Amino acid sequence: MDHGSTVQGAPATSLATLEERARARPEAFGRTSLIVCESLVRIYQSEGIEVQALQGLDLLVDEGELVAVVGASGSGKSTLLSVLSGLDVPTAGHVRVAEWDLMTMTARERVEYRRSTVGFVWQQTARNLVPYLTAAENVALPMALAGRPRRQRRTEAAALLDVLGVAYCADRRPSQMSGGEQQRVAIAVGLANSPRVLFADEPTGELDTATSNDVLEAMRAVNRDLGTTVVVVTHDPSVSDHVQRTVEIRDGRTSSEVLRRTATRDDGTEHEVAEEFAVLDRAGRVQLPQDYRETLDLVGRVRLTLEQSHIAVRPGDRGAPGGEHAGRTGRDDQPGHGRRAR
């Protein structure tokens, strides 16, 4: 049971229903966004057990954004990255990156998508760089696979290494570079074919704090100077300080977002403002923060009251049949229209 999200009496939502709902209006939701995930579901088998990694996830990312997707281990963030990178196919829902429908791509189209539209930076440097090639050769390799001329490859590889602040590593192999240098070269490799999106999976997971900050600032520079959309997937909450928008995933769904902006004080000085929002998904579900639920002892059935400008959520009637999972039927005796949710 998904406490606090499904109105009592509502029919269960099947995978077929989620997929039909998403495909019925693909242009209505996220029409102008670069990345669109709607009612995204991914179910797989692990040692004979069915695991629901994504449970109707909704997400929009606009072109030019710098976004961090955070969540605890098992929240579904890595599965989401696998889907968006074209390495995995969702069970149901709708997912689009640029003009590519990731639900219907052929194997050939998937290769072209990964070669031209998206770039990747993985946590393990061994997945990012070929150990016997220099930094410049590593950056030029994707360009060679795309059929670009040798002179162009040499020039553009040097330019990317310069943008990332590691031009001095051009003739070094990975074993001759520090972890931070390797990751910045890896970013250059991910940008080699001018992708519209750069995905980074735990890019600072094996780095110390100071080096992590250098790598994250390099990604900010890529986003700011090159206009590349950057999506960083991580369990490290400190990454949020380096991005404009942080999306938290919990139990396979987007649960909250933090938006950062620069504001001006009365004395003319600027400061950063961070605002946290809960996410109301396309099915009308919202995940209440754990500390809110614990403070008000919200568990099982709760009461929803529609007020003039907001919806109130209050504990249900524990004395009714069914104990803590029961509540009164009919209208609430408070102002507004009452409903029970469970």
Coordinates of C-alpha atoms in Angstrom, one line a residue:
M1 CA 0.0 0.0 0.0
D2 CA 1.3 3.5 -0.9
H3 CA 0.3 5.5 2.2
G4 CA -1.0 9.0 1.7
S5 CA -1.1 8.8 -2.1
T6 CA -4.2 6.8 -3.3
V7 CA -7.7 7.8 -2.5
Q8 CA -9.7 5.0 -1.0
G9 CA -11.9 3.3 -3.5
A10 CA -9.8 4.3 -6.5
P11 CA -9.0 1.4 -8.9
A12 CA -5.5 -0.1 -8.9
T13 CA -3.3 1.3 -11.7
S14 CA -1.9 -1.5 -14.0
L15 CA 1.2 -1.3 -16.2
A16 CA -1.1 -1.3 -19.2
T17 CA -3.0 1.6 -17.9
L18 CA 0.2 3.6 -17.2
E19 CA 1.5 3.0 -20.7
E20 CA -1.8 3.8 -22.3
R21 CA -2.1 7.0 -20.3
A22 CA 1.4 8.1 -21.3
R23 CA 1.1 7.4 -25.0
A24 CA -2.4 9.0 -25.2
R25 CA -0.9 12.5 -24.7
P26 CA 2.8 12.4 -25.4
E27 CA 2.8 16.0 -26.8
A28 CA 0.8 17.5 -23.9
F29 CA 3.3 16.7 -21.2
G30 CA 6.8 18.1 -21.6
R31 CA 6.2 19.2 -25.2
T32 CA 9.1 21.8 -25.1
S33 CA 11.4 19.8 -22.7
L34 CA 14.6 18.1 -23.8
I35 CA 14.1 15.1 -21.5
V36 CA 10.6 13.7 -20.8
C37 CA 9.7 10.8 -18.5
E38 CA 6.0 10.1 -18.0
S39 CA 4.6 7.3 -15.9
L40 CA 7.9 5.5 -16.3
V41 CA 7.9 1.9 -14.9
R42 CA 10.8 -0.5 -14.8
I43 CA 10.3 -4.0 -13.3
Y44 CA 13.0 -6.7 -13.4
Q45 CA 13.7 -10.0 -11.8
S46 CA 16.5 -10.4 -9.3
E47 CA 17.2 -13.9 -8.0
G48 CA 13.6 -14.9 -8.6
I49 CA 12.2 -11.8 -6.9
E50 CA 10.3 -9.0 -8.8
V51 CA 11.9 -5.6 -8.2
Q52 CA 10.0 -2.4 -9.1
A53 CA 12.8 0.0 -9.6
L54 CA 10.7 2.7 -11.2
Q55 CA 7.1 3.1 -10.2
G56 CA 5.4 5.6 -12.5
L57 CA 8.1 8.2 -12.4
D58 CA 7.6 11.6 -14.0
L59 CA 10.5 14.0 -14.8
L60 CA 11.1 16.9 -17.2
V61 CA 14.5 18.5 -17.9
D62 CA 14.7 21.6 -20.2
E63 CA 17.5 22.3 -22.6
G64 CA 20.4 24.0 -20.9
E65 CA 19.6 22.9 -17.4
L66 CA 22.1 21.6 -14.8
V67 CA 20.3 19.0 -12.7
A68 CA 21.3 16.7 -10.0
V69 CA 19.2 13.5 -9.4
V70 CA 19.8 12.3 -5.8
G71 CA 18.5 9.4 -3.8
A72 CA 19.4 6.7 -1.4
S73 CA 20.7 3.3 -2.7
G74 CA 17.8 1.4 -4.2
S75 CA 15.8 4.6 -4.9
G76 CA 15.7 4.0 -8.6
K77 CA 18.1 6.7 -9.7
S78 CA 20.7 4.4 -11.4
T79 CA 17.9 2.6 -13.2
L80 CA 16.6 5.9 -14.5
L81 CA 20.1 6.8 -15.8
S82 CA 20.4 3.4 -17.5
V83 CA 17.1 4.1 -19.3
L84 CA 18.0 7.6 -20.3
S85 CA 21.4 6.5 -21.5
G86 CA 19.8 3.9 -23.8
L87 CA 21.3 0.9 -21.9
D88 CA 18.0 -0.3 -20.6
V89 CA 14.4 -0.3 -21.8
P90 CA 11.5 0.6 -19.4
T91 CA 8.7 -1.8 -18.8
A92 CA 6.0 0.8 -19.4
G93 CA 5.5 4.5 -19.8
H94 CA 6.9 7.2 -22.1
V95 CA 10.5 8.4 -22.3
R96 CA 11.9 10.8 -24.8
V97 CA 15.3 12.6 -25.1
A98 CA 15.4 15.3 -27.8
E99 CA 13.7 13.7 -30.9
W100 CA 14.4 10.1 -29.7
D101 CA 11.6 7.9 -28.4
L102 CA 13.6 5.5 -26.2
M103 CA 10.7 3.0 -25.9
T104 CA 10.7 2.2 -29.7
M105 CA 14.3 2.6 -30.8
T106 CA 15.9 -0.2 -32.8
A107 CA 19.3 -1.5 -31.9
R108 CA 20.9 0.6 -34.7
E109 CA 19.1 3.7 -33.6
R110 CA 20.2 3.1 -30.1
V111 CA 23.9 3.1 -31.2
E112 CA 23.3 6.4 -33.1
Y113 CA 21.5 7.9 -30.2
R114 CA 24.4 7.2 -27.8
R115 CA 27.0 8.3 -30.4
S116 CA 25.4 11.7 -31.3
T117 CA 22.9 12.9 -28.7
V118 CA 24.2 11.9 -25.2
G119 CA 27.6 11.7 -23.5
F120 CA 28.6 9.8 -20.4
V121 CA 30.9 10.1 -17.4
W122 CA 31.0 7.1 -15.1
Q123 CA 32.2 6.8 -11.6
Q124 CA 34.9 4.2 -12.4
T125 CA 37.6 5.8 -14.5
A126 CA 38.3 2.5 -16.2
R127 CA 34.9 2.9 -18.0
N128 CA 35.8 6.4 -19.2
L129 CA 39.3 6.2 -20.5
V130 CA 41.3 3.7 -22.6
P131 CA 44.4 3.1 -20.5
Y132 CA 46.9 2.9 -23.3
L133 CA 45.8 6.1 -25.0
T134 CA 46.8 9.6 -24.0
A135 CA 44.2 12.2 -22.9
A136 CA 44.1 13.8 -26.4
E137 CA 43.8 10.4 -28.0
N138 CA 41.0 9.4 -25.7
V139 CA 39.0 12.6 -26.5
A140 CA 39.6 12.1 -30.2
L141 CA 38.5 8.5 -30.2
P142 CA 34.7 9.1 -30.3
M143 CA 35.3 11.7 -33.0
A144 CA 37.1 9.1 -35.1
L145 CA 34.3 6.6 -34.6
A146 CA 31.9 9.3 -35.9
G147 CA 34.0 9.7 -39.0
R148 CA 35.4 13.2 -38.4
P149 CA 38.6 14.3 -40.2
R150 CA 41.9 13.8 -38.3
R151 CA 42.8 17.6 -38.3
Q152 CA 39.4 18.5 -36.9
R153 CA 39.8 15.8 -34.2
R154 CA 43.1 17.1 -33.1
T155 CA 41.9 20.7 -32.9
E156 CA 38.7 20.0 -31.1
A157 CA 40.2 17.6 -28.6
A158 CA 42.8 20.2 -27.6
A159 CA 40.0 22.8 -27.3
L160 CA 37.9 20.6 -25.0
L161 CA 40.9 19.7 -22.8
D162 CA 41.6 23.4 -22.5
V163 CA 38.0 24.2 -21.5
L164 CA 38.2 21.5 -18.8
G165 CA 41.5 22.9 -17.4
V166 CA 43.6 19.8 -18.3
A167 CA 45.3 20.9 -21.5
Y168 CA 48.6 20.0 -19.8
C169 CA 47.5 16.4 -19.6
A170 CA 47.1 16.0 -23.4
D171 CA 50.1 13.7 -23.8
R172 CA 49.6 11.8 -20.5
R173 CA 48.1 8.4 -20.2
P174 CA 45.4 7.8 -17.4
S175 CA 48.0 6.2 -15.1
Q176 CA 50.0 9.4 -15.2
M177 CA 47.0 11.5 -14.1
S178 CA 45.3 12.1 -10.7
G179 CA 41.7 11.0 -10.1
G180 CA 40.4 14.5 -10.6
E181 CA 42.4 15.0 -13.8
Q182 CA 41.1 11.6 -15.1
Q183 CA 37.5 12.7 -14.5
R184 CA 37.9 16.0 -16.2
V185 CA 39.4 14.3 -19.2
A186 CA 36.4 11.9 -19.0
I187 CA 34.1 14.9 -19.3
A188 CA 36.0 16.0 -22.4
V189 CA 35.5 12.5 -23.8
G190 CA 31.8 12.7 -23.1
L191 CA 31.6 16.0 -24.9
A192 CA 33.7 14.9 -27.9
N193 CA 30.7 14.7 -30.4
S194 CA 28.9 17.8 -29.0
P195 CA 26.0 15.9 -27.3
R196 CA 22.9 17.7 -26.3
V197 CA 23.0 16.0 -22.9
L198 CA 25.9 14.9 -20.6
F199 CA 25.0 12.2 -18.1
A200 CA 27.3 11.7 -15.1
D201 CA 26.9 8.7 -12.8
E202 CA 28.5 9.4 -9.4
P203 CA 31.3 11.3 -11.0
T204 CA 32.8 12.3 -7.6
G205 CA 32.2 9.0 -5.9
E206 CA 35.9 8.0 -5.8
L207 CA 37.3 11.6 -5.2
D208 CA 38.1 13.6 -2.1
T209 CA 36.1 16.8 -1.3
A210 CA 38.4 19.3 -2.8
T211 CA 38.9 17.3 -6.0
S212 CA 35.1 16.7 -6.2
N213 CA 34.5 20.4 -6.1
D214 CA 36.9 20.9 -9.0
V215 CA 35.1 18.2 -11.1
L216 CA 31.7 19.7 -10.3
E217 CA 32.9 23.2 -11.1
A218 CA 34.1 21.8 -14.5
M219 CA 30.6 20.5 -15.2
R220 CA 29.2 23.9 -14.3
A221 CA 31.6 25.5 -16.8
V222 CA 30.5 23.0 -19.5
N223 CA 26.9 23.9 -18.8
R224 CA 27.5 27.6 -18.7
D225 CA 30.1 28.0 -21.5
L226 CA 29.0 25.3 -24.0
G227 CA 25.3 25.3 -23.2
T228 CA 25.3 21.5 -22.7
T229 CA 22.5 20.1 -20.6
V230 CA 24.0 18.2 -17.7
V231 CA 22.3 15.6 -15.5
V232 CA 24.3 14.3 -12.5
V233 CA 23.1 11.2 -10.7
T234 CA 24.5 10.8 -7.2
H235 CA 23.8 9.8 -3.6
D236 CA 26.0 12.7 -2.4
P237 CA 23.8 15.6 -1.1
S238 CA 26.6 18.1 -1.3
V239 CA 26.4 18.0 -5.1
S240 CA 23.2 20.0 -4.8
D241 CA 25.3 23.1 -3.9
H242 CA 26.7 23.1 -7.4
V243 CA 23.5 22.8 -9.5
Q244 CA 20.5 24.9 -10.2
R245 CA 18.0 22.1 -9.6
T246 CA 18.0 19.0 -7.4
V247 CA 15.5 16.2 -8.0
E248 CA 15.2 13.6 -5.3
I249 CA 13.9 10.1 -6.1
R250 CA 12.4 7.9 -3.4
D251 CA 10.8 4.5 -4.0
G252 CA 11.0 4.8 -7.8
R253 CA 9.3 8.2 -8.0
T254 CA 10.3 11.8 -7.9
S255 CA 9.5 13.0 -4.4
S256 CA 10.9 16.5 -4.0
E257 CA 12.9 19.2 -5.8
V258 CA 15.2 22.0 -4.7
L259 CA 15.5 25.1 -6.9
R260 CA 18.3 27.6 -6.5
R261 CA 18.3 31.1 -7.7
T262 CA 20.2 34.3 -7.0
A263 CA 18.3 37.1 -5.2
T264 CA 19.2 40.7 -4.4
R265 CA 19.0 42.1 -0.9
D266 CA 17.7 45.6 -0.1
D267 CA 21.3 46.8 0.2
G268 CA 22.0 45.6 -3.4
T269 CA 24.1 42.6 -2.5
E270 CA 23.3 39.2 -4.0
H271 CA 22.8 35.9 -2.2
E272 CA 21.6 32.4 -3.2
V273 CA 18.1 31.3 -2.3
A274 CA 17.2 27.6 -2.2
E275 CA 13.6 26.5 -2.1
E276 CA 12.3 23.0 -1.6
F277 CA 9.1 21.7 -3.2
A278 CA 7.2 18.5 -3.0
V279 CA 6.4 16.9 -6.4
L280 CA 2.9 16.2 -7.3
D281 CA 3.1 13.7 -10.1
R282 CA 0.8 13.1 -13.1
A283 CA -1.3 10.6 -11.1
G284 CA -1.8 13.1 -8.3
R285 CA 0.5 11.4 -5.9
V286 CA 2.7 13.4 -3.5
Q287 CA 5.2 11.9 -1.0
L288 CA 5.1 13.6 2.4
P289 CA 8.5 14.0 4.1
Q290 CA 9.3 11.5 6.8
D291 CA 9.8 14.1 9.5
Y292 CA 6.4 15.6 8.7
R293 CA 4.7 12.2 9.0
E294 CA 6.5 11.4 12.2
T295 CA 5.7 14.7 13.8
L296 CA 2.0 14.4 13.1
D297 CA 1.9 10.6 13.5
L298 CA 0.5 10.3 9.9
V299 CA 0.2 6.6 9.1
G300 CA -2.3 4.5 7.2
R301 CA -5.5 6.4 6.4
V302 CA -5.4 10.2 6.6
R303 CA -7.9 12.9 6.0
L304 CA -7.7 15.3 3.1
T305 CA -9.6 18.6 3.3
L306 CA -9.9 20.9 0.3
E307 CA -9.5 24.5 1.6
Q308 CA -9.8 27.7 -0.4
S309 CA -6.1 27.8 -1.4
H310 CA -4.6 24.5 -0.2
I311 CA -5.2 20.9 0.8
A312 CA -5.0 20.0 4.4
V313 CA -3.7 16.6 5.5
R314 CA -4.7 15.4 9.0
P315 CA -4.5 12.1 10.9
G316 CA -7.4 9.7 10.4
D317 CA -9.7 8.4 13.1
R318 CA -7.8 5.7 15.0
G319 CA -10.9 4.7 16.9
A320 CA -12.8 3.5 13.9
P321 CA -13.0 -0.2 12.9
G322 CA -9.6 -1.3 11.5
G323 CA -7.5 0.6 14.1
E324 CA -4.9 2.9 12.7
H325 CA -5.8 2.0 9.1
A326 CA -9.4 3.2 9.4
G327 CA -11.2 6.5 9.2
R328 CA -14.7 7.9 9.2
T329 CA -16.7 7.8 6.1
G330 CA -18.6 10.7 4.6
R331 CA -17.8 14.4 4.8
D332 CA -15.6 15.8 7.3
D333 CA -17.0 18.2 9.9
Q334 CA -14.4 20.8 9.2
P335 CA -14.7 23.5 6.5
G336 CA -14.0 22.3 3.0
H337 CA -14.7 19.0 1.4
G338 CA -13.1 16.0 3.2
R339 CA -11.8 12.8 1.7
R340 CA -9.9 9.9 3.1
A341 CA -6.6 8.7 1.6
R342 CA -4.6 5.6 2.3

